Coordinates of C-alpha atoms and ligand atoms in Angstrom, one line a residue:
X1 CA -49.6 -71.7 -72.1
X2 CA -48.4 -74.5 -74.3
X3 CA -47.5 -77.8 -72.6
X4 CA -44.3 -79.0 -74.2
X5 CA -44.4 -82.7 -75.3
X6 CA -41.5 -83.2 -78.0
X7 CA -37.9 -83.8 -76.4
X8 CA -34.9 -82.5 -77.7
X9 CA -31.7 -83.8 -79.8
X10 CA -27.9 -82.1 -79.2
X11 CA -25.5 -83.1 -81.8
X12 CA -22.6 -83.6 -79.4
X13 CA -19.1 -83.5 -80.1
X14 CA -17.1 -85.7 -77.8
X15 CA -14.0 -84.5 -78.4
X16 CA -10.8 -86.3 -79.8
X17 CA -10.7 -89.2 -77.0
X18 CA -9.2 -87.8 -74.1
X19 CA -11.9 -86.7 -71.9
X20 CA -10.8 -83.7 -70.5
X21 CA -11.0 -82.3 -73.8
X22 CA -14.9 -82.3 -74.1
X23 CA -16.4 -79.4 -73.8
X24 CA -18.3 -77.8 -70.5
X25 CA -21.5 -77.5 -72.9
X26 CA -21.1 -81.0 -73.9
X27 CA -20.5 -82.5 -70.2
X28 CA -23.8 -80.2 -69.2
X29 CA -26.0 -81.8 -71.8
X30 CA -24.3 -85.3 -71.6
X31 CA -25.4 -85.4 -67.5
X32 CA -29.1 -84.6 -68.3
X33 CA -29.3 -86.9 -70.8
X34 CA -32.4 -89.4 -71.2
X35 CA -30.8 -91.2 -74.2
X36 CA -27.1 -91.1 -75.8
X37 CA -26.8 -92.4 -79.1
X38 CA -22.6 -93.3 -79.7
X39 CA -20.1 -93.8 -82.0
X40 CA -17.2 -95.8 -81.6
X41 CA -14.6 -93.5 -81.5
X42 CA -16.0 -91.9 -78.2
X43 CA -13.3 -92.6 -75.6
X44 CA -13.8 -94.8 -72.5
X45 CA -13.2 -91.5 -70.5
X46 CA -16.2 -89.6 -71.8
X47 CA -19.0 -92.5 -72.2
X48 CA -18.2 -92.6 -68.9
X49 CA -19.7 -89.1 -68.0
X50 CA -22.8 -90.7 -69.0
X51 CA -25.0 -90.5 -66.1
X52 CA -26.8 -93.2 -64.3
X53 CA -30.2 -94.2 -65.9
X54 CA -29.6 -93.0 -69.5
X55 CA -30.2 -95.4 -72.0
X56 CA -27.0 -96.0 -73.8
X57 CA -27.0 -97.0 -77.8
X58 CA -24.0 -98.1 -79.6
X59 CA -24.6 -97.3 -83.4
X60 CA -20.8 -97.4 -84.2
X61 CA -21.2 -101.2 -83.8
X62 CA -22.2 -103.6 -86.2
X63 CA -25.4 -104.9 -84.6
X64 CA -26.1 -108.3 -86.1
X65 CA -24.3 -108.6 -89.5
X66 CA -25.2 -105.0 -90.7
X67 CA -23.9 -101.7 -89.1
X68 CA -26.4 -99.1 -87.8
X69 CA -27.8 -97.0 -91.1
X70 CA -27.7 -93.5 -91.1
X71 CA -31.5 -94.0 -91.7
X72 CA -31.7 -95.7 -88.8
X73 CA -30.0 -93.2 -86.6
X74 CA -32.3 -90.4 -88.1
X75 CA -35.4 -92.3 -87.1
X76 CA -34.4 -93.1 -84.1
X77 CA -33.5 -89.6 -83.1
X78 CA -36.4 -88.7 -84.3
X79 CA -38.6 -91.2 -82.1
X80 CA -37.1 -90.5 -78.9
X81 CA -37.7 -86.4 -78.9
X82 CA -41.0 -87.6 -79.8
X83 CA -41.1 -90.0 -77.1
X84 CA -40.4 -86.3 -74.6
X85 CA -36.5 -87.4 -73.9
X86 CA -33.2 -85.6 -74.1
X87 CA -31.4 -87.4 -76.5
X88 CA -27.6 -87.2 -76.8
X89 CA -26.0 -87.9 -80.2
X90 CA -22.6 -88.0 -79.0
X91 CA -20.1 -88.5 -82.0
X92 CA -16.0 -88.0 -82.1
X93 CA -14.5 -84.9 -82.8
X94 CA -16.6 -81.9 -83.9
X95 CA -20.4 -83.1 -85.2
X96 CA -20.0 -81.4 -88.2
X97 CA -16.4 -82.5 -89.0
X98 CA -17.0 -85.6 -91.0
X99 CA -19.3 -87.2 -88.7
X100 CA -22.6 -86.8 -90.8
X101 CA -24.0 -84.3 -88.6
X102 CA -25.2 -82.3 -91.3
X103 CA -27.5 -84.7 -92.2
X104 CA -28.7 -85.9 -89.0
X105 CA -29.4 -82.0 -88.6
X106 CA -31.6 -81.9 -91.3
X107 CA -33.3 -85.5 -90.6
X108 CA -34.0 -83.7 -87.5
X109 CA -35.2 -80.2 -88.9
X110 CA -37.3 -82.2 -92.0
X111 CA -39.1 -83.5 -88.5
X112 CA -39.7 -80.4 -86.6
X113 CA -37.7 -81.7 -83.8
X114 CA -36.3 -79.1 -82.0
X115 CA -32.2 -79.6 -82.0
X116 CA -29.0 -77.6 -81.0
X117 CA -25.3 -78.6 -81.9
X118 CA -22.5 -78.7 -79.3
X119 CA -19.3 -78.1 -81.4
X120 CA -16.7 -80.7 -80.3
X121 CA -12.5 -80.4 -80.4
X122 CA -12.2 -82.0 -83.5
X123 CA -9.3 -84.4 -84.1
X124 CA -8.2 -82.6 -87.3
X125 CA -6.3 -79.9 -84.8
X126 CA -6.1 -81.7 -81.4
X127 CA -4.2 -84.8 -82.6
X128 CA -1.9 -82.9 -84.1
X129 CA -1.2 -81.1 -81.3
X130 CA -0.8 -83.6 -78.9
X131 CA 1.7 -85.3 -81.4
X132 CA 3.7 -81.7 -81.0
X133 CA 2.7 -80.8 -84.4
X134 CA 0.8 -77.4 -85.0
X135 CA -0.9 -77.1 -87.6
X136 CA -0.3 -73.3 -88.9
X137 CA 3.1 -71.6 -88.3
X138 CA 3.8 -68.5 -89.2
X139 CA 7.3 -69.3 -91.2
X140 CA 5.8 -72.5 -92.6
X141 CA 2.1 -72.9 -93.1
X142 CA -0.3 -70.2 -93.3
X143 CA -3.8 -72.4 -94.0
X144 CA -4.4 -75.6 -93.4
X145 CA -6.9 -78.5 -95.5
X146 CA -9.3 -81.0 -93.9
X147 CA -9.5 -83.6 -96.1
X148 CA -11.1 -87.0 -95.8
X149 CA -9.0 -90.1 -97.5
X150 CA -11.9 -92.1 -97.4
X151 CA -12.7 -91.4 -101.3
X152 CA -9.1 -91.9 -102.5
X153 CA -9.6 -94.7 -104.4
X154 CA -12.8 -93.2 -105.9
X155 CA -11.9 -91.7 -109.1
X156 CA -15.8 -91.0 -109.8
X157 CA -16.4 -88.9 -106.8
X158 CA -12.7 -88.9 -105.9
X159 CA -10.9 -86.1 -104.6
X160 CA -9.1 -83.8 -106.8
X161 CA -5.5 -84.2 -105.3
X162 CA -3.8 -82.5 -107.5
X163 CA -5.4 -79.5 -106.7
X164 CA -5.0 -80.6 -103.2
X165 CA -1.4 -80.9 -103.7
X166 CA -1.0 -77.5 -105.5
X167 CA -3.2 -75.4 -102.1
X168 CA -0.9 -74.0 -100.0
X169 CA -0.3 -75.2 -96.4
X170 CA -0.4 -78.3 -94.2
X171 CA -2.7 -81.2 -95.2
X172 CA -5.0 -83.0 -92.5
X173 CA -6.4 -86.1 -93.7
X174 CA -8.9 -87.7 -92.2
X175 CA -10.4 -91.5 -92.6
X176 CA -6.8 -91.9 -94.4
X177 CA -5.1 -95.6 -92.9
X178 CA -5.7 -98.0 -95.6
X179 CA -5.7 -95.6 -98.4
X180 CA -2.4 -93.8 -96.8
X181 CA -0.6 -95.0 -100.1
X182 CA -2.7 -93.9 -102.5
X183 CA -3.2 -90.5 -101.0
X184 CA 0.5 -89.9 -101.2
X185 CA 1.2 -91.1 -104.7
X186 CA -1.3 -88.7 -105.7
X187 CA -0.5 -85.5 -103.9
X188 CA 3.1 -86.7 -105.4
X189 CA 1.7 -87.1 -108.7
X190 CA -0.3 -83.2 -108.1
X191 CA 3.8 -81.9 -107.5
X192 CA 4.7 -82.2 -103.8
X193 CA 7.8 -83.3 -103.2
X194 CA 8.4 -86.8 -102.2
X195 CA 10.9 -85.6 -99.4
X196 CA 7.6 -83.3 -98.0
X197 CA 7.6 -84.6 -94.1
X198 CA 4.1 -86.8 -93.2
X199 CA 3.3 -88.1 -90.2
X200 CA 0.2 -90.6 -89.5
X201 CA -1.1 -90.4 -85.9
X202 CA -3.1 -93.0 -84.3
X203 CA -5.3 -92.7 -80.9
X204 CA -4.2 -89.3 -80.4
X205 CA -4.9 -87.7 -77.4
X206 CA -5.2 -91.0 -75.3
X207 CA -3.3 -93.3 -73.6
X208 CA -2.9 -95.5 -77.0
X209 CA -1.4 -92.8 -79.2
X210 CA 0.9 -93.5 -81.5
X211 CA 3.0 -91.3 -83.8
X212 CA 4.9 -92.6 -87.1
X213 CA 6.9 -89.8 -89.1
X214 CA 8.0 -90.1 -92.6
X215 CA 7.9 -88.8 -96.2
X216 CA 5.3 -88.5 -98.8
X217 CA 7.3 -91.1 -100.5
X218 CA 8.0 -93.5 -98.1
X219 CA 4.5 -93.3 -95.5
X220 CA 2.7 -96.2 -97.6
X221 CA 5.2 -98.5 -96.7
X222 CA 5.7 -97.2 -93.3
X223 CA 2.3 -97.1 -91.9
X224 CA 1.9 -101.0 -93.5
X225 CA 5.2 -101.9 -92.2
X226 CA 3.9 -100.9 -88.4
X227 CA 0.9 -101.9 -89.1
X228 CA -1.2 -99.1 -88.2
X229 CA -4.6 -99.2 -87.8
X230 CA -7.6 -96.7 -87.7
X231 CA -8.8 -94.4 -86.1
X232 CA -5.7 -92.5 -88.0
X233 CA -4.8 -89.6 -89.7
X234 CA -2.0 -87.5 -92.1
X235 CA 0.0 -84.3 -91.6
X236 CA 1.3 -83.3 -94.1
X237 CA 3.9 -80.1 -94.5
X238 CA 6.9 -78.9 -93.1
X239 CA 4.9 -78.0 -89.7
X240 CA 5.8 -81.4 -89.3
X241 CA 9.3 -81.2 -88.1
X242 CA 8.6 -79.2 -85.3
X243 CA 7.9 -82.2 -83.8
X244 CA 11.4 -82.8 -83.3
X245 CA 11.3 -79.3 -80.1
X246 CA 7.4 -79.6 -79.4
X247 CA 6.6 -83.1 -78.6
X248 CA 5.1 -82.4 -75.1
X249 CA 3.1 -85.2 -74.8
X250 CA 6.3 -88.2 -74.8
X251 CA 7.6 -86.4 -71.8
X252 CA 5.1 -86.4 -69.5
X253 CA 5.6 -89.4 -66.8
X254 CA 2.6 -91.3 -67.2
X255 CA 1.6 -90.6 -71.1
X256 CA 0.5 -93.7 -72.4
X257 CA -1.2 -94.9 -69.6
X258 CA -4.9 -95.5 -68.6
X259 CA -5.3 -95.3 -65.2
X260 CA -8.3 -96.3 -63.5
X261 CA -9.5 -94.5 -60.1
X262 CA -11.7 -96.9 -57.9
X263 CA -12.0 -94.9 -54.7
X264 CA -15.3 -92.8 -53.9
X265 CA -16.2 -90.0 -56.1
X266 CA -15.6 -87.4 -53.9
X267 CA -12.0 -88.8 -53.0
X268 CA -11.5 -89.5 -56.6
X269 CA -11.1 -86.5 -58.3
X270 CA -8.2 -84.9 -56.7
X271 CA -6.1 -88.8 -57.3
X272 CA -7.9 -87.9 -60.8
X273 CA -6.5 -84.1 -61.5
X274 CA -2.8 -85.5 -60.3
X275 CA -2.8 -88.4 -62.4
X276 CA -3.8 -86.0 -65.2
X277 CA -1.3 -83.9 -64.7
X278 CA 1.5 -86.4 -65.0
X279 CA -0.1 -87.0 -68.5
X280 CA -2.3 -90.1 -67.4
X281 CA -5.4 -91.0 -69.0
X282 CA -8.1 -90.8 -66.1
X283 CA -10.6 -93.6 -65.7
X284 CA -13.0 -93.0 -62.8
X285 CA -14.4 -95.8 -61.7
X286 CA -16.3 -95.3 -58.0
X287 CA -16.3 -98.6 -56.6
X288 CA -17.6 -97.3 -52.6
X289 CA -19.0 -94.9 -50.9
X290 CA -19.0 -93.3 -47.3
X291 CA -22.0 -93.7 -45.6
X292 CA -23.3 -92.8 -42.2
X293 CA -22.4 -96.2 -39.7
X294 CA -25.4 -98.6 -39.5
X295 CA -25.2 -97.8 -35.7
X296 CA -25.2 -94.1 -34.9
X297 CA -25.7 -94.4 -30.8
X298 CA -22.2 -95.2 -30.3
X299 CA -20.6 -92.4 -31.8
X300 CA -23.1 -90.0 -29.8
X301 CA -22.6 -91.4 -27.0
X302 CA -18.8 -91.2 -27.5
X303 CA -19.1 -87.7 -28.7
X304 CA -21.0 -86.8 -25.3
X305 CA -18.5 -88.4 -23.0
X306 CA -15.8 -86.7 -25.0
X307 CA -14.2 -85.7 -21.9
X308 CA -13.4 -89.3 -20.6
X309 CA -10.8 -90.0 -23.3
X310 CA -7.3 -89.0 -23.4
X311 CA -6.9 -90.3 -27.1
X312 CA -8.7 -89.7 -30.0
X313 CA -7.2 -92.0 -32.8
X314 CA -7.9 -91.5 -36.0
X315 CA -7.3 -93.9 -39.0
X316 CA -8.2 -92.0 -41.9
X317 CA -9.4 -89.0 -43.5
X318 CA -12.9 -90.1 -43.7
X319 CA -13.0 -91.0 -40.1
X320 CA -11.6 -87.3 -39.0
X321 CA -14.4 -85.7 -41.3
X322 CA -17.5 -88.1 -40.4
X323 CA -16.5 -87.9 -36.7
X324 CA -16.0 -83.9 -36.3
X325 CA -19.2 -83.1 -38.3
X326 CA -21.1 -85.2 -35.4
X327 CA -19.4 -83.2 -32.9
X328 CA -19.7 -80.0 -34.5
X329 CA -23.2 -80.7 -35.1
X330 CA -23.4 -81.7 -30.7
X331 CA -21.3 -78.8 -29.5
X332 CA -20.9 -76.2 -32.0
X333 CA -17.4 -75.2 -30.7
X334 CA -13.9 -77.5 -31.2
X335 CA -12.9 -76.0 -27.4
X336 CA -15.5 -79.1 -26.4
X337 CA -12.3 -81.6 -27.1
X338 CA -10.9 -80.1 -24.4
X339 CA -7.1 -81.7 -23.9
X340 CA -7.5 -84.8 -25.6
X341 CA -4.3 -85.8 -27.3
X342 CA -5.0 -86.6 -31.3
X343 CA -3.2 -89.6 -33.4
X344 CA -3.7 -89.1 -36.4
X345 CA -2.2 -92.3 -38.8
X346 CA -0.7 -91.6 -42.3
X347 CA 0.2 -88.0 -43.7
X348 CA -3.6 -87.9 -45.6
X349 CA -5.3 -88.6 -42.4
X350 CA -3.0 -85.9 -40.3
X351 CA -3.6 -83.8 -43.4
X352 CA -7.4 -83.9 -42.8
X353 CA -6.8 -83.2 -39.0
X354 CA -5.0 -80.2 -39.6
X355 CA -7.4 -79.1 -42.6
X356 CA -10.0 -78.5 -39.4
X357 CA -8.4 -76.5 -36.8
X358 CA -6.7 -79.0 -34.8
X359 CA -2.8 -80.0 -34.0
X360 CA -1.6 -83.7 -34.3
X361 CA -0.2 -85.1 -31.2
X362 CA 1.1 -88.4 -32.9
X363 CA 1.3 -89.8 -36.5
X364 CA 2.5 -93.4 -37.1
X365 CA 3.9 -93.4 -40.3
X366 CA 2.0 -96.5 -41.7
X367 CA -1.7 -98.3 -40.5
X368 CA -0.4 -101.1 -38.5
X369 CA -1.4 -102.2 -35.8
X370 CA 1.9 -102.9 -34.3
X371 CA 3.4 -99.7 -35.2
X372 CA 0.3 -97.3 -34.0
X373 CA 0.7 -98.9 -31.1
X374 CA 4.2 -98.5 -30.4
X375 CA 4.0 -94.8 -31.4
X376 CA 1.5 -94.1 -29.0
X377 CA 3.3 -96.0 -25.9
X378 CA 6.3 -93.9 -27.1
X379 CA 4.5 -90.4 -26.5
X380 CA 2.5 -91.9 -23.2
X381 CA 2.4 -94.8 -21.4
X382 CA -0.8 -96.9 -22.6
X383 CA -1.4 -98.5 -19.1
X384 CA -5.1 -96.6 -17.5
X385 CA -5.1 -94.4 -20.5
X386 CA -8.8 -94.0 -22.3
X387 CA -8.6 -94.4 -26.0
X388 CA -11.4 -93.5 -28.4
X389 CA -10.9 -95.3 -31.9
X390 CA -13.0 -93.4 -34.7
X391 CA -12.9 -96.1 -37.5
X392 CA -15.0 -97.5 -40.5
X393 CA -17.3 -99.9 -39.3
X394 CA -15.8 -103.3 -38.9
X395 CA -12.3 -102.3 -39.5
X396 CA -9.5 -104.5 -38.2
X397 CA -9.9 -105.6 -34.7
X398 CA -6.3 -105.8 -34.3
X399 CA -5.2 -102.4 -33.2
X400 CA -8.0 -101.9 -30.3
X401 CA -6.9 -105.6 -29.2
X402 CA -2.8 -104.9 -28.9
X403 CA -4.0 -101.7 -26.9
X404 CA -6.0 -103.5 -24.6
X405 CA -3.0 -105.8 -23.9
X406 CA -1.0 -103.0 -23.3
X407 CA -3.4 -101.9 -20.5
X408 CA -5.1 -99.2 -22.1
X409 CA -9.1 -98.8 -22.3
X410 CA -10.5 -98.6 -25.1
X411 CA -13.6 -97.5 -27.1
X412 CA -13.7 -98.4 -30.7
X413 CA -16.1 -96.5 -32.4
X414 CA -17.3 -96.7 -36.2
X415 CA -18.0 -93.1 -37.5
X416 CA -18.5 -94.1 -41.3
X417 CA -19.2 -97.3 -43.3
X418 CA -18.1 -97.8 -46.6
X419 CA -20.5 -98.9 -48.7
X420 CA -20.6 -100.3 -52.7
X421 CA -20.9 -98.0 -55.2
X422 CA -24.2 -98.9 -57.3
X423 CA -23.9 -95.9 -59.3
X424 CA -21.3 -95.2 -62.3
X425 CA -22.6 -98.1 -64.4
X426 CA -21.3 -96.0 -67.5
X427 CA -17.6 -96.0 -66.2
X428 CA -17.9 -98.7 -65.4
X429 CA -18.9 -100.6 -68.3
X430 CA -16.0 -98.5 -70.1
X431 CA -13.3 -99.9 -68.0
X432 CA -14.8 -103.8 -68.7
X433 CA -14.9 -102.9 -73.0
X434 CA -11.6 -101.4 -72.9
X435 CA -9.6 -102.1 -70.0
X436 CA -7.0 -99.9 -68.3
X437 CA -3.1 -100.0 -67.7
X438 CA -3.2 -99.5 -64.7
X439 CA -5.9 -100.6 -61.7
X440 CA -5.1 -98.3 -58.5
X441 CA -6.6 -99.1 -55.0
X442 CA -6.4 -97.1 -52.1
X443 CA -8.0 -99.2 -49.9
X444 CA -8.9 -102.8 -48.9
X445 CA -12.6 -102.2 -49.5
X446 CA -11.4 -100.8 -53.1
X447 CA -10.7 -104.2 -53.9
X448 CA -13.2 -106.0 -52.3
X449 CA -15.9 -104.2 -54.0
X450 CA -14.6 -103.8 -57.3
X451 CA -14.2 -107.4 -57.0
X452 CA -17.8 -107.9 -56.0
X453 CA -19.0 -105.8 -59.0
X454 CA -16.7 -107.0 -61.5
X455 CA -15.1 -110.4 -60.8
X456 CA -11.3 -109.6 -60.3
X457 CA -9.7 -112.6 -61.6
X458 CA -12.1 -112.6 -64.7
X459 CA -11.1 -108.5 -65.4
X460 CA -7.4 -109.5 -65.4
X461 CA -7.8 -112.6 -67.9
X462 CA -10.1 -110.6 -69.9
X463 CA -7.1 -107.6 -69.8
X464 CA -4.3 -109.4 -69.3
X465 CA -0.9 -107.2 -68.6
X466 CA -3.2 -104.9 -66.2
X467 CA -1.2 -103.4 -63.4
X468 CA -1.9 -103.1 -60.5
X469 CA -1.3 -100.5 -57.5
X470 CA -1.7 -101.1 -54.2
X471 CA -1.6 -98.1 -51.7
X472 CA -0.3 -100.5 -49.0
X473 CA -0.3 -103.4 -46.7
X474 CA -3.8 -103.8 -45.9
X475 CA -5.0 -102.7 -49.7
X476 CA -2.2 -105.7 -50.7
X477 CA -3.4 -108.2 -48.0
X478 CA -7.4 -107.9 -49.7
X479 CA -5.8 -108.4 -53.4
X480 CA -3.7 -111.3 -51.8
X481 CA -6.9 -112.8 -50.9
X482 CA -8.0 -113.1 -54.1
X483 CA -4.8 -114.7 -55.6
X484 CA -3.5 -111.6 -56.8
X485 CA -0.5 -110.0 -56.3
X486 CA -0.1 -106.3 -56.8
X487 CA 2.7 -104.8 -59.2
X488 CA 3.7 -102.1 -57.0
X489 CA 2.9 -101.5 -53.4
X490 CA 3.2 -97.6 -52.5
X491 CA 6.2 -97.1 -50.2
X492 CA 4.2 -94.4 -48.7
X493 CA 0.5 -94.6 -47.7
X494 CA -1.1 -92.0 -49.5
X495 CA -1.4 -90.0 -52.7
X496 CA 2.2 -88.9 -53.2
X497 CA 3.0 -92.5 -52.4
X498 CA 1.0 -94.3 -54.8
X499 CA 1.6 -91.6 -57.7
X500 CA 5.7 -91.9 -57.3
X501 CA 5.4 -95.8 -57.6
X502 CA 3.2 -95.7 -60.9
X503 CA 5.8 -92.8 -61.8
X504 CA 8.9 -95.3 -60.8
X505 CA 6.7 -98.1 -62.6
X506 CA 6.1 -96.1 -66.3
X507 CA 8.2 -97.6 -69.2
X508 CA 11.0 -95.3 -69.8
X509 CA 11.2 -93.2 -73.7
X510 CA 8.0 -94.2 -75.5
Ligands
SAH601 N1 -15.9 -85.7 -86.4 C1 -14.5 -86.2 -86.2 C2 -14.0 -87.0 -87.4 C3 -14.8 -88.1 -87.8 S1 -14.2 -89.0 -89.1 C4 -13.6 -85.1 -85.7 O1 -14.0 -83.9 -85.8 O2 -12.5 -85.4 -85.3 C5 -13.2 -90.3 -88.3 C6 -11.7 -90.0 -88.5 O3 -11.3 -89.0 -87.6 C7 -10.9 -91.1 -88.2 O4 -10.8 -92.0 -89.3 C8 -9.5 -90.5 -88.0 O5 -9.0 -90.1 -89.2 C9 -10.0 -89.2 -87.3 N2 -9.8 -89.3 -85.8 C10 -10.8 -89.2 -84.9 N3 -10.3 -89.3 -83.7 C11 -9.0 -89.6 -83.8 C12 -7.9 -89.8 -82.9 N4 -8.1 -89.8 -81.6 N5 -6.7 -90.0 -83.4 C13 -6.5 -90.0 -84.7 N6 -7.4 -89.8 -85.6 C14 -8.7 -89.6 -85.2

């Protein structure tokens, strides 16, 4: 049997910039990745899908006073198979879509180095569409050109744009911003009308997407006038004006924003899938995870006395999940509770309860102190009554200390601890390069570890005009700490809650 030495290279495409447009092939490649060499139009979202440990490359950057050669990147593909790894060459749009592909492809094949391409969705399509512009139609364009500007002012190896101008059907133009001018005077000069409808679309797909319609004759001036900068490109043809009736992407809540998720990954993704749906752009950004407590005696012993207590109080959905697998796991059967009454605090946590099997007695509204108690004297009076607190570790002593007042006794128990999040250095490092509009926590240990990993105060004078959402009181009171205030506190503790006030929050008619 032969003993395989030489890595492999995939020639990714990363898709237009919004990452849930990246292909299942690409994300399955991306997350066994030893290297990933990247351009700089790959969006904060995807770069980061790059798992932890991968060495990470930037040859869309100038390094030093010279950018990255193509040379360079073929060599250096080239070494790292040889060197046994997975490499990643992870490039905008489609690979093979004006990104040089081709030729890295053959750098690769000249080698022997064993290679597959991942097509990507290439901007030429997908930004049109998400400016509500398709790019066939069958009443007004039935083919379409991919063209790149970038040799418009090259009357040597120039494009022919006459004969551009005299194809039938919608023009794409890639690489087209500076040269929008000249690229319109000559499909004028080939015989389009001047009054043919163009529109130049910038950072399509994510939250910084921008849309300018005009005319052949009048887009130089316009796109200068706006001040439009790359990455860009042209559509041009009469699918432009459907615009006008398809322009989904204006009209969902929260297009236009980039939303960053801090809580744990496994929490994250349904706040994610929402926020996507309401037309965010999704950051993901673990900042904790839930760990076993430090201490696991307590909770046993808790979980053996169960029948002692007459409350079990539950704080959140963690708590209810960490607490019930320990049970389970002690008595195999939820009849063990016996007729313990359940609090379960917020509709997430209550939620969670339910989710298992079991009714909620109680559920104060909002996590304070004052309030769970006064809810639970109102369905029983605390005085004698046993109370068994399943918490985080070192969560606020002021609940199980008004109880005690009140007469009751009380066990306060931590089932999880909420530890940093080391992981997720890709995201994370994509969020500090480009920022977000929005920074939501759902907790107070959200902030205080996001802070510890990346210096709050410094993110917000590196981003200045970064929101921020705070999920409620105690999530507010750790930001306040730090000399921040947030820009919207939910009204109510949970998802729902904190999606409505970024909803209530979005700037109306982009
Ligand atoms: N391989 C890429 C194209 C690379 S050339 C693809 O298939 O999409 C780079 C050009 O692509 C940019 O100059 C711009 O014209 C276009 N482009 C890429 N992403 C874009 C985006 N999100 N919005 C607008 N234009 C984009």
């Amino acid at each position: 049997m032969s003993k395989k030495t030489s890595g492999k290279v995939y020639l990714v495409g990363a898709g237009p910039g919004e990452p849930g447009l990246l292909t299942l092939r690409a994300a399955a490649v991306l997350q066994r990745a030893d290297v990933v060499l990247h351009d700089a139009l790959v969006g904060p979202g995807v770069m980061a899908l790059i798992p932890d440990g991968a060495e990470v490359v930037d040859v869309g950057k100038r390094s030093g006073d010279h950018a990255v050669s193509q040379g360079e990147i073929n060599e250096r593909l080239v070494r790292h198979a040889r060197e046994g790894k997975a490499v990643v060459r992870l490039k905008g749009g489609d690979p093979f879509v004006f990104g040089r592909g081709g030729e890295e492809a053959e750098a690769l094949a000249d080698a022997g180095i064993e290679f597959e391409v991942v097509p990507g969705v290439t901007s030429a399509v997908a930004v049109p569409a998400y400016a509500g512009i398709p790019v066939t139609h069958r009443d007004m364009a039935s083919a379409f050109q991919v063209i790149t500007g970038h040799a418009a002012d090259d009357t040597q190896h120039g494009i022919d744009w006459g004969a551009v101008a005299r194809a039938p059907g919608t023009k794409v133009v890639l690489m087209c911003v500076e040269r929008i001018a000249s690229v319109a005077e000559g499909l004028v000069a080939g015989g389009m009308p001047p009054t043919t409808p163009a529109a130049v679309i910038r950072s399509g797909t994510t939250a910084s997407q921008e849309v300018l319609v005009s005319t052949l004759g009048k887009v130089g001036a316009d796109v200068k006038r706006q001040g439009l900068s790359a990455p860009a490109l042209a559509v041009i043809g009469d699918v432009v004006r459907l615009r006008g009736k398809l322009d989904w992407w204006s009209r969902r809540p929260l297009s236009g924003q980039r939303v960053a998720v801090t809580r744990t990954r496994e929490q994250a993704s349904g706040l994610a899938q929402r926020l996507g749906d309401l037309g965010a752009e999704v950051l993901e950004v673990p900042t904790i995870r839930i760990e076993r407590p430090s201490a696991i005696d307590p909770l046993l012993e808790a979980v053996l006395g169960i029948g002692e207590y007459d409350w079990l109080v539950f704080t959140s959905a963690n708590g209810v999940t960490a607490f019930l697998d320990v049970f389970l796991k002690a008595f195999n059967d939820l009849r063990s509770l016996g007729n313990v009454r359940i609090a379960a605090v917020g509709p997430a946590t209550a939620a969670r309860v339910k989710e298992r099997g079991l009714a909620v007695d109680v559920m104060p509204e909002r996590y304070v102190a004052k309030e769970v108690a006064k809810a639970l004297a109102e369905h029983e009076t605390v005085e004698n009554l046993r109370y068994l607190l399943l918490r985080a570790e070192s969560a606020n002593p002021d609940l199980p200390a008004l109880l005690e007042e009140m007469g009751g006794i009380v066990d306060d128990v931590a089932c999880y601890r909420t530890v940093p999040e080391e992981g997720g250095t890709a995201a994370a490092a994509a969020l500090m390069e480009s920022g977000a509009d929005w920074l939501t926590f759902t907790s107070s240990s959200t902030v205080d570890n996001f802070h510890r990993r990346m210096d709050l105060p410094s993110f917000l004078a590196r981003h200045p005009g970064t929101r921020i959402a705070s999920i409620g009181p105690e999530t507010s009171k750790a930001l306040h700490l730090l000399g921040i205030k947030p820009t919207v506190e939910a009204r109510r503790h949970d998802i729902d809650g904190l999606l409505e006030a970024l909803v209530a929050a979005a700037p109306e008619g982009r």
